[in-house]
PDB file of C-alpha atoms in Angstrom:
ATOM      1  CA  MET A   1     -30.723 -24.028 -20.779  1.00 48.00           C
ATOM      2  CA  ARG A   2     -28.158 -27.331 -21.601  1.00 47.00           C
ATOM      3  CA  PRO A   3     -25.262 -26.871 -19.248  1.00 46.00           C
ATOM      4  CA  THR A   4     -21.950 -25.623 -21.484  1.00 56.00           C
ATOM      5  CA  ASP A   5     -18.678 -23.748 -21.658  1.00 68.00           C
ATOM      6  CA  ALA A   6     -19.982 -20.324 -20.373  1.00 75.00           C
ATOM      7  CA  ALA A   7     -18.735 -17.392 -22.414  1.00 85.00           C
ATOM      8  CA  SER A   8     -18.101 -13.861 -21.517  1.00 91.00           C
ATOM      9  CA  VAL A   9     -20.271 -10.630 -20.870  1.00 96.00           C
ATOM     10  CA  ARG A  10     -18.759  -7.422 -22.063  1.00 96.00           C
ATOM     11  CA  LEU A  11     -20.009  -4.163 -20.244  1.00 96.00           C
ATOM     12  CA  SER A  12     -19.995  -1.035 -21.143  1.00 96.00           C
ATOM     13  CA  PRO A  13     -17.027   1.093 -20.087  1.00 95.00           C
ATOM     14  CA  SER A  14     -19.002   4.112 -18.250  1.00 95.00           C
ATOM     15  CA  THR A  15     -19.407   4.908 -15.236  1.00 92.00           C
ATOM     16  CA  TRP A  16     -23.014   4.569 -14.677  1.00 86.00           C
ATOM     17  CA  GLN A  17     -22.748   1.288 -14.049  1.00 81.00           C
ATOM     18  CA  GLN A  18     -25.284  -1.169 -11.490  1.00 81.00           C
ATOM     19  CA  PRO A  19     -24.443  -4.641 -10.597  1.00 80.00           C
ATOM     20  CA  CYS A  20     -25.863  -7.758 -11.681  1.00 82.00           C
ATOM     21  CA  PRO A  21     -28.074  -8.340  -8.930  1.00 83.00           C
ATOM     22  CA  ALA A  22     -27.892 -11.435  -6.456  1.00 85.00           C
ATOM     23  CA  PRO A  23     -30.765 -13.978  -7.471  1.00 82.00           C
ATOM     24  CA  ALA A  24     -33.891 -12.657  -6.199  1.00 85.00           C
ATOM     25  CA  SER A  25     -35.248 -16.048  -6.373  1.00 94.00           C
ATOM     26  CA  ALA A  26     -36.275 -19.613  -7.543  1.00 94.00           C
ATOM     27  CA  GLU A  27     -39.349 -17.603  -9.335  1.00 95.00           C
ATOM     28  CA  ARG A  28     -37.316 -15.276 -11.003  1.00 96.00           C
ATOM     29  CA  SER A  29     -34.422 -17.132 -11.660  1.00 95.00           C
ATOM     30  CA  ALA A  30     -36.936 -19.649 -14.492  1.00 96.00           C
ATOM     31  CA  LEU A  31     -38.262 -16.809 -15.564  1.00 97.00           C
ATOM     32  CA  THR A  32     -35.350 -14.861 -16.963  1.00 97.00           C
ATOM     33  CA  GLU A  33     -34.022 -18.633 -18.059  1.00 96.00           C
ATOM     34  CA  THR A  34     -37.034 -18.853 -19.998  1.00 97.00           C
ATOM     35  CA  LEU A  35     -36.400 -15.535 -21.861  1.00 97.00           C
ATOM     36  CA  ALA A  36     -33.017 -16.315 -22.567  1.00 97.00           C
ATOM     37  CA  GLU A  37     -33.680 -19.227 -24.337  1.00 97.00           C
ATOM     38  CA  ARG A  38     -36.676 -17.672 -25.706  1.00 96.00           C
ATOM     39  CA  VAL A  39     -33.819 -15.089 -27.216  1.00 97.00           C
ATOM     40  CA  LEU A  40     -31.865 -18.262 -28.346  1.00 96.00           C
ATOM     41  CA  THR A  41     -34.189 -19.345 -30.104  1.00 95.00           C
ATOM     42  CA  ALA A  42     -34.403 -16.447 -32.850  1.00 94.00           C
ATOM     43  CA  GLY A  43     -31.695 -17.537 -34.499  1.00 90.00           C
ATOM     44  CA  PRO A  44     -28.021 -18.638 -34.542  1.00 91.00           C
ATOM     45  CA  GLY A  45     -26.452 -14.793 -35.827  1.00 95.00           C
ATOM     46  CA  ARG A  46     -26.272 -12.240 -33.899  1.00 97.00           C
ATOM     47  CA  LEU A  47     -28.513 -10.863 -32.156  1.00 98.00           C
ATOM     48  CA  LEU A  48     -30.264  -7.544 -30.717  1.00 98.00           C
ATOM     49  CA  VAL A  49     -32.205  -7.909 -27.883  1.00 98.00           C
ATOM     50  CA  GLY A  50     -33.942  -4.162 -26.491  1.00 98.00           C
ATOM     51  CA  ILE A  51     -35.261  -3.859 -23.094  1.00 98.00           C
ATOM     52  CA  ASP A  52     -37.756  -0.848 -22.623  1.00 98.00           C
ATOM     53  CA  GLY A  53     -39.884  -0.090 -19.766  1.00 98.00           C
ATOM     54  CA  PHE A  54     -40.918   3.238 -17.003  1.00 98.00           C
ATOM     55  CA  THR A  55     -37.748   4.767 -14.893  1.00 95.00           C
ATOM     56  CA  ALA A  56     -36.797   2.237 -12.158  1.00 95.00           C
ATOM     57  CA  ALA A  57     -39.065  -0.318 -13.793  1.00 96.00           C
ATOM     58  CA  GLY A  58     -35.733  -2.636 -13.503  1.00 96.00           C
ATOM     59  CA  LYS A  59     -34.503  -2.915 -17.406  1.00 97.00           C
ATOM     60  CA  THR A  60     -30.867  -2.914 -16.274  1.00 96.00           C
ATOM     61  CA  SER A  61     -31.215  -5.444 -13.709  1.00 95.00           C
ATOM     62  CA  PHE A  62     -33.244  -7.642 -15.489  1.00 97.00           C
ATOM     63  CA  GLY A  63     -30.992  -6.898 -18.659  1.00 97.00           C
ATOM     64  CA  HIS A  64     -27.826  -8.413 -16.309  1.00 97.00           C
ATOM     65  CA  GLU A  65     -29.420 -11.025 -15.581  1.00 97.00           C
ATOM     66  CA  LEU A  66     -30.358 -12.088 -18.998  1.00 97.00           C
ATOM     67  CA  ALA A  67     -27.078 -11.879 -20.356  1.00 97.00           C
ATOM     68  CA  ALA A  68     -25.788 -14.180 -17.643  1.00 96.00           C
ATOM     69  CA  HIS A  69     -27.924 -16.899 -18.619  1.00 96.00           C
ATOM     70  CA  ILE A  70     -27.465 -16.199 -22.564  1.00 97.00           C
ATOM     71  CA  ALA A  71     -23.662 -16.197 -21.509  1.00 97.00           C
ATOM     72  CA  ALA A  72     -23.940 -19.536 -19.812  1.00 95.00           C
ATOM     73  CA  SER A  73     -25.299 -20.836 -23.045  1.00 94.00           C
ATOM     74  CA  GLY A  74     -22.468 -20.216 -25.126  1.00 95.00           C
ATOM     75  CA  ARG A  75     -23.521 -17.276 -26.445  1.00 96.00           C
ATOM     76  CA  PRO A  76     -20.991 -13.959 -26.189  1.00 97.00           C
ATOM     77  CA  VAL A  77     -23.299 -11.259 -24.843  1.00 98.00           C
ATOM     78  CA  LEU A  78     -22.378  -7.710 -25.058  1.00 98.00           C
ATOM     79  CA  ARG A  79     -24.188  -5.258 -22.775  1.00 98.00           C
ATOM     80  CA  ALA A  80     -25.041  -1.780 -23.070  1.00 98.00           C
ATOM     81  CA  THR A  81     -28.038   1.015 -22.255  1.00 98.00           C
ATOM     82  CA  LEU A  82     -29.394   3.924 -23.977  1.00 98.00           C
ATOM     83  CA  ASP A  83     -28.108   6.558 -21.027  1.00 97.00           C
ATOM     84  CA  ASP A  84     -24.766   6.218 -22.287  1.00 98.00           C
ATOM     85  CA  PHE A  85     -25.633   7.913 -25.622  1.00 98.00           C
ATOM     86  CA  LYS A  86     -27.365  10.839 -24.453  1.00 97.00           C
ATOM     87  CA  ASN A  87     -26.359  14.095 -25.890  1.00 97.00           C
ATOM     88  CA  PRO A  88     -23.728  16.148 -23.645  1.00 95.00           C
ATOM     89  CA  TRP A  89     -24.301  18.379 -20.974  1.00 93.00           C
ATOM     90  CA  LYS A  90     -22.057  20.858 -22.067  1.00 94.00           C
ATOM     91  CA  ASP A  91     -24.764  20.916 -25.846  1.00 93.00           C
ATOM     92  CA  ARG A  92     -28.000  21.525 -23.248  1.00 90.00           C
ATOM     93  CA  HIS A  93     -28.170  25.519 -24.176  1.00 90.00           C
ATOM     94  CA  LEU A  94     -28.980  24.238 -27.711  1.00 92.00           C
ATOM     95  CA  TYR A  95     -32.353  22.542 -26.260  1.00 93.00           C
ATOM     96  CA  ASP A  96     -34.934  21.972 -23.524  1.00 94.00           C
ATOM     97  CA  ARG A  97     -33.761  18.917 -21.934  1.00 92.00           C
ATOM     98  CA  GLU A  98     -35.566  19.621 -18.543  1.00 92.00           C
ATOM     99  CA  SER A  99     -39.699  19.741 -19.224  1.00 96.00           C
ATOM    100  CA  GLY A 100     -40.993  15.998 -20.360  1.00 97.00           C
ATOM    101  CA  GLU A 101     -41.206  17.448 -23.465  1.00 97.00           C
ATOM    102  CA  GLY A 102     -37.845  18.363 -23.950  1.00 97.00           C
ATOM    103  CA  TYR A 103     -36.711  14.951 -22.235  1.00 97.00           C
ATOM    104  CA  TYR A 104     -38.435  13.058 -24.464  1.00 98.00           C
ATOM    105  CA  ARG A 105     -38.043  15.143 -27.588  1.00 97.00           C
ATOM    106  CA  ASN A 106     -34.071  16.266 -27.262  1.00 97.00           C
ATOM    107  CA  ALA A 107     -32.068  13.968 -24.631  1.00 97.00           C
ATOM    108  CA  TYR A 108     -31.345  11.019 -26.226  1.00 98.00           C
ATOM    109  CA  ASP A 109     -28.311  11.065 -28.834  1.00 98.00           C
ATOM    110  CA  TYR A 110     -29.573   8.235 -31.793  1.00 98.00           C
ATOM    111  CA  ASP A 111     -27.599   8.924 -34.581  1.00 98.00           C
ATOM    112  CA  ALA A 112     -24.738   7.986 -31.830  1.00 98.00           C
ATOM    113  CA  ALA A 113     -26.812   4.763 -31.259  1.00 98.00           C
ATOM    114  CA  ARG A 114     -27.025   4.072 -34.631  1.00 98.00           C
ATOM    115  CA  ARG A 115     -23.481   5.501 -35.652  1.00 98.00           C
ATOM    116  CA  LEU A 116     -21.810   3.833 -33.296  1.00 98.00           C
ATOM    117  CA  LEU A 117     -23.054   0.753 -31.279  1.00 98.00           C
ATOM    118  CA  LEU A 118     -26.509  -0.484 -33.634  1.00 98.00           C
ATOM    119  CA  ASP A 119     -25.239  -0.667 -37.240  1.00 98.00           C
ATOM    120  CA  PRO A 120     -21.851  -1.966 -36.263  1.00 98.00           C
ATOM    121  CA  CYS A 121     -24.306  -5.338 -34.216  1.00 98.00           C
ATOM    122  CA  ARG A 122     -26.237  -5.205 -37.130  1.00 97.00           C
ATOM    123  CA  ASN A 123     -23.489  -5.490 -39.481  1.00 97.00           C
ATOM    124  CA  PRO A 124     -22.520  -9.350 -39.767  1.00 95.00           C
ATOM    125  CA  GLU A 125     -18.887  -7.988 -41.624  1.00 96.00           C
ATOM    126  CA  ALA A 126     -18.288  -5.482 -38.672  1.00 98.00           C
ATOM    127  CA  GLY A 127     -15.609  -6.803 -36.289  1.00 98.00           C
ATOM    128  CA  SER A 128     -16.525  -4.280 -33.203  1.00 98.00           C
ATOM    129  CA  CYS A 129     -19.029  -1.890 -31.818  1.00 98.00           C
ATOM    130  CA  THR A 130     -18.380   0.836 -29.479  1.00 98.00           C
ATOM    131  CA  LEU A 131     -20.753   0.337 -25.649  1.00 98.00           C
ATOM    132  CA  CYS A 132     -20.703   4.308 -24.682  1.00 98.00           C
ATOM    133  CA  SER A 133     -20.094   7.056 -26.565  1.00 98.00           C
ATOM    134  CA  THR A 134     -20.858   9.532 -23.558  1.00 96.00           C
ATOM    135  CA  ASP A 135     -20.603   8.532 -20.257  1.00 96.00           C
ATOM    136  CA  PRO A 136     -23.655  10.524 -18.257  1.00 94.00           C
ATOM    137  CA  LEU A 137     -22.090  10.884 -15.256  1.00 93.00           C
ATOM    138  CA  THR A 138     -17.869  11.738 -15.902  1.00 96.00           C
ATOM    139  CA  GLN A 139     -19.069  12.901 -19.644  1.00 96.00           C
ATOM    140  CA  LYS A 140     -16.055  11.010 -21.209  1.00 97.00           C
ATOM    141  CA  ASN A 141     -16.167  10.455 -24.566  1.00 97.00           C
ATOM    142  CA  HIS A 142     -15.793   6.914 -24.824  1.00 97.00           C
ATOM    143  CA  ALA A 143     -16.601   6.767 -28.675  1.00 97.00           C
ATOM    144  CA  THR A 144     -13.349   5.195 -29.782  1.00 97.00           C
ATOM    145  CA  GLU A 145     -13.072   2.509 -27.216  1.00 97.00           C
ATOM    146  CA  LYS A 146     -13.858  -0.375 -29.293  1.00 97.00           C
ATOM    147  CA  ALA A 147     -15.817  -4.022 -27.823  1.00 98.00           C
ATOM    148  CA  SER A 148     -15.174  -6.929 -29.958  1.00 97.00           C
ATOM    149  CA  LEU A 149     -17.653  -8.446 -32.125  1.00 98.00           C
ATOM    150  CA  ALA A 150     -18.106 -12.108 -32.502  1.00 97.00           C
ATOM    151  CA  PRO A 151     -20.211 -13.801 -35.436  1.00 97.00           C
ATOM    152  CA  ASP A 152     -23.403 -15.268 -33.205  1.00 97.00           C
ATOM    153  CA  SER A 153     -22.866 -12.060 -30.239  1.00 98.00           C
ATOM    154  CA  VAL A 154     -25.335 -10.989 -28.171  1.00 98.00           C
ATOM    155  CA  LEU A 155     -26.516  -7.943 -27.408  1.00 98.00           C
ATOM    156  CA  ILE A 156     -28.734  -6.020 -24.928  1.00 98.00           C
ATOM    157  CA  VAL A 157     -29.680  -2.878 -24.556  1.00 98.00           C
ATOM    158  CA  ASP A 158     -31.936  -1.324 -21.753  1.00 98.00           C
ATOM    159  CA  GLY A 159     -33.337   1.711 -21.909  1.00 98.00           C
ATOM    160  CA  VAL A 160     -36.937   3.977 -22.026  1.00 98.00           C
ATOM    161  CA  PHE A 161     -37.828   4.638 -25.641  1.00 98.00           C
ATOM    162  CA  ALA A 162     -35.778   1.785 -26.829  1.00 98.00           C
ATOM    163  CA  PHE A 163     -38.491   1.442 -29.279  1.00 98.00           C
ATOM    164  CA  ARG A 164     -38.890   4.742 -30.648  1.00 98.00           C
ATOM    165  CA  PRO A 165     -39.072   5.025 -34.534  1.00 98.00           C
ATOM    166  CA  GLU A 166     -35.347   6.090 -34.717  1.00 98.00           C
ATOM    167  CA  ILE A 167     -34.127   2.582 -33.690  1.00 98.00           C
ATOM    168  CA  ASP A 168     -37.019   0.223 -33.613  1.00 98.00           C
ATOM    169  CA  THR A 169     -36.394  -1.250 -36.653  1.00 98.00           C
ATOM    170  CA  TYR A 170     -32.900  -2.573 -35.037  1.00 98.00           C
ATOM    171  CA  TRP A 171     -34.616  -5.442 -32.163  1.00 98.00           C
ATOM    172  CA  ASP A 172     -34.636  -9.196 -32.934  1.00 98.00           C
ATOM    173  CA  VAL A 173     -36.576  -9.086 -29.394  1.00 98.00           C
ATOM    174  CA  ARG A 174     -38.148  -6.353 -27.691  1.00 98.00           C
ATOM    175  CA  ILE A 175     -39.067  -7.193 -23.974  1.00 98.00           C
ATOM    176  CA  TRP A 176     -41.591  -4.342 -22.105  1.00 98.00           C
ATOM    177  CA  MET A 177     -40.583  -4.326 -18.044  1.00 98.00           C
ATOM    178  CA  ASP A 178     -44.079  -3.252 -16.737  1.00 98.00           C
ATOM    179  CA  VAL A 179     -44.627  -1.463 -13.097  1.00 97.00           C
ATOM    180  CA  ASP A 180     -47.231   1.457 -12.255  1.00 96.00           C
ATOM    181  CA  ALA A 181     -46.737   4.597 -12.971  1.00 96.00           C
ATOM    182  CA  GLU A 182     -46.941   5.731  -8.980  1.00 95.00           C
ATOM    183  CA  LEU A 183     -43.992   2.369  -8.277  1.00 95.00           C
ATOM    184  CA  SER A 184     -42.528   4.013 -10.552  1.00 95.00           C
ATOM    185  CA  VAL A 185     -42.261   7.328  -9.518  1.00 94.00           C
ATOM    186  CA  ARG A 186     -41.625   6.137  -6.387  1.00 93.00           C
ATOM    187  CA  ARG A 187     -38.484   3.991  -6.751  1.00 92.00           C
ATOM    188  CA  GLY A 188     -36.560   6.435  -8.723  1.00 91.00           C
ATOM    189  CA  ALA A 189     -37.178   8.853  -6.450  1.00 89.00           C
ATOM    190  CA  GLU A 190     -35.448   6.312  -4.043  1.00 91.00           C
ATOM    191  CA  ARG A 191     -32.836   5.117  -6.294  1.00 90.00           C
ATOM    192  CA  ASP A 192     -32.333   8.686  -7.072  1.00 86.00           C
ATOM    193  CA  GLN A 193     -32.543  10.735  -3.569  1.00 84.00           C
ATOM    194  CA  ASP A 194     -28.569  10.525  -3.444  1.00 83.00           C
ATOM    195  CA  TRP A 195     -27.908  13.139  -6.628  1.00 80.00           C
ATOM    196  CA  ALA A 196     -31.438  14.795  -6.319  1.00 79.00           C
ATOM    197  CA  GLY A 197     -31.984  15.054  -2.895  1.00 85.00           C
ATOM    198  CA  SER A 198     -35.552  16.573  -2.244  1.00 85.00           C
ATOM    199  CA  ASP A 199     -36.270  16.953  -5.672  1.00 89.00           C
ATOM    200  CA  ALA A 200     -35.889  13.650  -6.673  1.00 91.00           C
ATOM    201  CA  GLU A 201     -39.740  12.680  -6.994  1.00 92.00           C
ATOM    202  CA  ALA A 202     -40.619  15.761  -8.733  1.00 92.00           C
ATOM    203  CA  ILE A 203     -38.174  15.303 -11.676  1.00 91.00           C
ATOM    204  CA  HIS A 204     -39.583  11.912 -11.951  1.00 94.00           C
ATOM    205  CA  ARG A 205     -42.840  12.624 -11.804  1.00 94.00           C
ATOM    206  CA  ASP A 206     -42.687  16.059 -13.880  1.00 96.00           C
ATOM    207  CA  ARG A 207     -39.932  15.515 -15.938  1.00 96.00           C
ATOM    208  CA  TYR A 208     -39.843  11.267 -16.643  1.00 96.00           C
ATOM    209  CA  LEU A 209     -42.961  10.635 -16.159  1.00 97.00           C
ATOM    210  CA  VAL A 210     -44.333  12.811 -18.459  1.00 97.00           C
ATOM    211  CA  ALA A 211     -41.586  12.270 -21.020  1.00 98.00           C
ATOM    212  CA  GLU A 212     -42.806   8.568 -21.167  1.00 98.00           C
ATOM    213  CA  ARG A 213     -46.345   9.033 -21.431  1.00 98.00           C
ATOM    214  CA  LEU A 214     -45.936  11.144 -24.257  1.00 98.00           C
ATOM    215  CA  TYR A 215     -43.453   7.926 -25.748  1.00 98.00           C
ATOM    216  CA  LEU A 216     -46.344   5.437 -24.695  1.00 98.00           C
ATOM    217  CA  LYS A 217     -48.568   8.042 -26.826  1.00 98.00           C
ATOM    218  CA  GLU A 218     -47.012   8.618 -29.816  1.00 98.00           C
ATOM    219  CA  VAL A 219     -45.320   5.048 -30.183  1.00 98.00           C
ATOM    220  CA  ASP A 220     -47.938   2.730 -28.288  1.00 98.00           C
ATOM    221  CA  PRO A 221     -44.694   0.493 -28.171  1.00 98.00           C
ATOM    222  CA  LEU A 222     -46.660  -2.471 -26.170  1.00 97.00           C
ATOM    223  CA  PRO A 223     -47.961  -4.099 -28.893  1.00 96.00           C
ATOM    224  CA  ARG A 224     -44.662  -4.713 -30.626  1.00 97.00           C
ATOM    225  CA  MET A 225     -43.610  -6.899 -27.527  1.00 97.00           C
ATOM    226  CA  ASP A 226     -42.356 -10.635 -27.764  1.00 97.00           C
ATOM    227  CA  ALA A 227     -42.426 -10.292 -24.043  1.00 98.00           C
ATOM    228  CA  VAL A 228     -44.310  -8.051 -21.265  1.00 98.00           C
ATOM    229  CA  VAL A 229     -42.748  -8.836 -17.984  1.00 98.00           C
ATOM    230  CA  ASP A 230     -44.921  -7.537 -14.611  1.00 98.00           C
ATOM    231  CA  ASN A 231     -42.170  -6.450 -12.045  1.00 97.00           C
ATOM    232  CA  THR A 232     -43.611  -4.964  -9.740  1.00 97.00           C
ATOM    233  CA  ASP A 233     -42.448  -7.538  -6.986  1.00 96.00           C
ATOM    234  CA  PHE A 234     -38.651  -8.233  -7.921  1.00 93.00           C
ATOM    235  CA  ALA A 235     -38.484 -11.470  -6.321  1.00 94.00           C
ATOM    236  CA  ARG A 236     -41.489 -13.068  -8.524  1.00 96.00           C
ATOM    237  CA  PRO A 237     -41.685 -11.238 -11.874  1.00 97.00           C
ATOM    238  CA  ARG A 238     -44.028 -12.410 -13.985  1.00 96.00           C
ATOM    239  CA  LEU A 239     -45.024 -13.284 -17.718  1.00 96.00           C
ATOM    240  CA  VAL A 240     -48.020 -10.517 -18.877  1.00 93.00           C
ATOM    241  CA  THR A 241     -50.302 -12.783 -21.292  1.00 73.00           C
ATOM    242  CA  ARG A 242     -51.237 -10.453 -23.931  1.00 58.00           C
TER     243      ARG A 242
END
């Protein structure tokens, strides 16, 4: 990627944040730059990039890294995660969100994601969008907080179920972070042990993994991917030839 004046990366105001990881290896940086260049070839106007994969597959970290490479090319970037567009906890008595199927069917507010984030980014006349609806930790409503949109902004959104029919048509570029199901459970349980304690593995195996397998069965998103990244080894990811 040719050196140029770097643009900014606008982050969500949510407290559910992960920092951009330090470069793990030359191989990882090279792969991320390759995909950044592939995204930029999708067009000069606004671009919407979706990053999906099992829980703890590395979607958010990869989204941050991809954003940094794209911003280095001079294109302004906005970062969002679907976790910031979930139905609020105060309404959880209205639906099942604890089982695997309940989580898949009911956890996410796709209407809010479309109305606040995806529709404005898709509309060339819109000058701003919302990067977070309800903070998943504090439950604070950020719907009125706006992020500016430029004519050539690149929106990068990570999250499970990103290619469900409710929002699948929005993406210009689709990326799948591929890890084995057991590795997903192990990584997720280790990551969430602070808040879930001894229940962390059961939550990932019996709720998230069940939901993700249902998603794969019903939606079958992988054939539509523009890129599949084997992220088993964080330092040495590789593009999967399909």
